[in-house]
XYZ file of C-alpha atoms in Angstrom:
272
model
C 2.120 -17.423 11.925
C 0.961 -16.529 15.177
C -1.930 -18.166 17.200
C -5.087 -16.678 17.729
C -8.052 -17.385 20.198
C -11.576 -18.427 19.007
C -9.276 -20.682 15.850
C -12.941 -23.011 15.891
C -14.559 -20.179 14.145
C -13.710 -20.219 10.322
C -12.884 -17.645 8.608
C -10.507 -17.265 4.967
C -6.746 -18.572 5.474
C -4.249 -15.708 4.661
C -0.803 -16.785 3.765
C 2.012 -15.529 7.069
C 4.851 -13.213 6.695
C 6.697 -12.788 5.009
C 3.995 -13.105 2.197
C 3.595 -12.847 -1.332
C -0.415 -12.156 -1.695
C -2.281 -10.116 0.361
C 0.507 -7.637 1.626
C -0.795 -4.268 3.493
C 1.215 -1.046 3.720
C 0.561 1.129 6.973
C 1.120 4.938 6.319
C 2.856 6.775 8.880
C 2.698 10.264 9.696
C 5.206 10.597 11.642
C 3.696 8.324 15.019
C 5.789 8.741 17.851
C 7.671 5.805 19.014
C 5.865 4.327 21.839
C 2.450 4.275 19.535
C 4.497 2.547 16.574
C 5.451 0.322 19.485
C 2.389 -0.675 20.748
C 1.217 -0.854 17.148
C 3.483 -3.297 15.855
C 2.946 -5.584 18.960
C -0.774 -5.669 18.868
C -0.684 -6.095 14.801
C 2.800 -6.094 13.115
C 1.768 -9.587 12.027
C -0.682 -7.749 9.507
C 1.431 -5.058 8.234
C 4.039 -5.344 5.574
C 5.353 -1.965 4.727
C 5.458 1.240 6.574
C 5.910 4.107 4.362
C 7.041 7.735 5.871
C 4.437 9.646 4.437
C 5.682 12.143 1.826
C 8.639 14.479 3.107
C 8.011 13.723 6.713
C 11.431 11.931 6.793
C 13.130 15.724 6.112
C 11.704 16.816 9.602
C 12.095 13.722 11.322
C 15.111 13.711 14.061
C 17.232 11.970 12.617
C 18.428 9.328 15.442
C 14.244 9.054 16.274
C 14.027 8.054 12.701
C 16.359 5.659 12.900
C 15.107 3.518 15.738
C 11.657 3.629 14.117
C 12.985 1.651 11.156
C 15.161 -0.323 13.176
C 12.091 -1.253 15.056
C 10.251 -2.072 12.032
C 12.916 -4.268 10.387
C 12.986 -6.149 13.893
C 9.051 -7.161 13.335
C 9.651 -7.591 9.732
C 8.296 -4.287 8.110
C 9.936 -3.051 4.644
C 10.051 0.945 5.201
C 10.546 3.181 2.413
C 10.018 7.137 2.768
C 7.323 9.124 0.211
C 7.400 8.799 -3.291
C 6.760 12.720 -3.301
C 10.049 13.264 -1.750
C 11.798 11.074 -4.425
C 10.119 13.506 -6.938
C 11.903 16.587 -5.069
C 15.147 14.680 -5.482
C 14.705 14.487 -9.103
C 12.892 17.516 -10.063
C 16.139 19.447 -8.177
C 19.066 16.680 -9.523
C 19.610 15.257 -6.267
C 18.067 12.002 -7.052
C 21.492 9.773 -6.895
C 22.581 11.362 -2.965
C 18.811 10.844 -2.159
C 19.105 7.131 -2.966
C 22.362 6.742 -1.050
C 20.878 8.465 1.999
C 18.038 6.834 1.756
C 20.286 3.744 2.140
C 22.590 4.938 4.838
C 19.200 5.957 7.051
C 18.149 2.410 7.452
C 15.305 2.574 5.029
C 14.780 -1.134 2.814
C 13.115 0.439 0.262
C 12.626 3.120 -2.260
C 8.956 4.660 -4.095
C 9.154 5.979 -7.535
C 6.751 7.891 -8.448
C 5.259 10.775 -10.701
C 2.059 12.008 -9.163
C 3.078 15.411 -9.280
C 6.601 15.545 -11.712
C 6.664 14.907 -15.411
C 8.274 11.934 -15.743
C 9.406 10.108 -18.982
C 9.166 6.288 -19.596
C 12.968 6.598 -19.883
C 13.781 8.396 -16.660
C 11.658 6.811 -14.408
C 12.846 3.486 -15.393
C 16.486 4.688 -15.240
C 15.252 6.120 -11.375
C 14.237 2.462 -10.709
C 17.043 0.934 -11.984
C 19.530 2.821 -9.814
C 17.785 2.481 -6.471
C 17.234 -1.146 -7.419
C 21.251 -1.537 -7.830
C 21.727 -0.381 -4.222
C 19.948 -3.079 -2.611
C 16.442 -1.360 -2.106
C 13.436 -2.802 -2.992
C 11.826 -0.634 -5.009
C 8.096 0.481 -5.468
C 6.826 1.827 -8.684
C 3.982 4.061 -8.077
C 1.813 5.032 -11.522
C -0.801 7.741 -11.572
C -1.378 11.831 -10.954
C -2.753 13.648 -7.674
C -3.603 16.159 -10.204
C -4.652 15.497 -13.448
C -5.705 11.689 -14.414
C -4.200 9.179 -16.662
C -6.102 7.277 -19.567
C -6.288 3.162 -19.292
C -3.921 2.400 -21.752
C -1.223 5.365 -21.276
C -1.659 4.211 -16.899
C -1.988 0.231 -18.131
C 1.591 1.024 -19.828
C 3.444 2.925 -17.136
C 2.807 -0.619 -14.580
C 4.673 -2.249 -17.877
C 7.949 0.164 -17.643
C 7.987 -0.180 -13.605
C 7.715 -4.163 -13.806
C 10.415 -3.734 -16.746
C 12.797 -1.841 -15.260
C 12.542 -3.937 -12.021
C 10.069 -2.788 -9.487
C 9.349 -5.341 -6.860
C 5.710 -3.840 -6.387
C 3.836 -0.793 -8.145
C 1.137 1.508 -6.163
C -1.747 2.221 -8.096
C -2.688 5.662 -7.539
C -5.481 6.432 -5.728
C -6.889 9.165 -6.976
C -6.650 7.403 -10.294
C -9.110 4.669 -9.679
C -11.403 6.624 -6.877
C -13.286 9.596 -6.992
C -16.824 10.262 -5.342
C -19.191 7.299 -6.296
C -16.519 6.711 -9.884
C -15.074 3.641 -9.036
C -12.702 2.682 -12.688
C -14.087 -0.563 -12.253
C -13.240 -2.020 -16.386
C -9.439 -0.437 -15.828
C -8.997 -2.743 -12.185
C -9.923 -5.196 -14.054
C -7.826 -4.643 -16.898
C -4.731 -4.362 -14.552
C -6.135 -7.820 -13.005
C -6.044 -9.361 -15.861
C -2.549 -8.761 -17.897
C -0.377 -8.272 -14.184
C 0.667 -11.067 -11.790
C -1.231 -9.850 -8.909
C 1.502 -10.614 -5.973
C 2.985 -6.966 -8.185
C 0.376 -4.740 -7.906
C -0.674 -2.787 -4.617
C -4.258 -0.840 -4.757
C -3.800 2.267 -2.836
C -7.245 3.081 -0.852
C -8.164 6.891 -0.611
C -6.679 8.713 2.090
C -8.387 11.125 4.548
C -6.059 14.395 4.176
C -7.519 14.287 0.219
C -10.915 16.747 0.305
C -14.049 14.810 -0.151
C -12.390 11.441 1.723
C -13.903 10.297 4.742
C -12.894 7.127 6.416
C -16.705 5.479 5.710
C -15.606 6.303 2.455
C -12.278 4.602 2.276
C -13.809 1.255 4.270
C -16.154 1.329 1.495
C -13.466 1.033 -0.884
C -11.377 -1.194 0.433
C -14.893 -4.015 0.990
C -15.034 -3.436 -2.542
C -11.309 -4.592 -3.858
C -11.822 -7.142 -1.065
C -15.317 -8.280 -3.117
C -13.568 -8.130 -6.574
C -10.087 -8.843 -6.151
C -10.413 -11.071 -2.968
C -8.899 -11.546 0.432
C -5.077 -11.774 -0.709
C -5.466 -8.436 -1.886
C -2.421 -5.689 -1.512
C -3.637 -3.030 -0.275
C -1.855 0.555 0.800
C -2.482 3.569 2.939
C -3.932 1.675 6.142
C -4.057 3.650 8.574
C -2.170 2.313 12.103
C -5.689 2.212 13.529
C -7.036 0.291 10.494
C -5.247 -2.423 10.178
C -7.712 -5.163 12.463
C -10.515 -3.260 10.527
C -9.104 -4.017 7.663
C -8.419 -8.035 8.175
C -11.793 -7.591 9.270
C -12.530 -6.600 5.597
C -10.233 -8.998 4.372
C -11.644 -11.872 5.674
C -15.420 -11.046 5.357
C -15.606 -10.611 9.154
C -16.745 -6.472 9.077
C -20.558 -6.321 9.261
C -21.904 -7.423 6.169
C -21.937 -10.476 3.486
C -20.553 -8.631 0.637
C -17.246 -11.071 0.599
C -18.265 -14.079 -1.306
C -16.071 -16.119 0.999
C -16.091 -14.251 4.502
C -16.730 -15.523 7.078
C -20.238 -14.224 7.302
C -20.863 -16.445 4.197
C -18.711 -19.163 5.270
C -21.122 -19.358 8.123
C -24.342 -19.308 6.097
C -25.486 -15.732 6.309
C -27.245 -14.502 2.298
C -26.285 -11.260 1.486
C -29.929 -10.154 2.098
C -30.220 -11.719 5.312
C -27.638 -8.354 6.913
């Protein structure tokens, strides 16, 4: 655990790295190595995973990509390419070669999703197991980017991923949050059925039409209020790492977090 200033101010405690709860995935849209260096030196303690988003790994110069992955590893940050890249590999019959290339390039993890691809439970399970057999950490993902799944289908898909050996399961933000609609009952049922350390809740990303930074912040605050400081979160931008940590600790300008810093100091919800 790093030593910070102002130690006499009470905030909710967090696990130190390597963590099992309170995990954070930072989404990397191809940031340059200098910005990455600054980010991991400043906020690396709060970054557990870095995803090279979508198919960006296909476009990036190979040596730069390897340098980025090595630097993340030096700071205890696991890496994976985006799940949509794996979907393309599955669709074109190149998944086994893709997995081999993921390992050879220096990634430590892989994401198996079916956001766009129609992938049956048997095929999804096989894809997870194949990647696990190479020693990669595997993120299963459930949910659609186009359309949506009913509650029981989504819950069943989580179980399929875990039964196949996935280390964690990403919960697609588009399934859980849309405008003013939050599938609160589904989130509560997921939290009841599955170990908290296995589920990672994706935050909406601003590249999606209608999603703004303030909306993303609102969803983050809601998840922390409902599921606590140590909820696992994904799709955090490089410049949102500290903001997300503030939200986790109830130190972000409101009193919504029942165990947060402001509430620990005696502020009541109506006072701010």
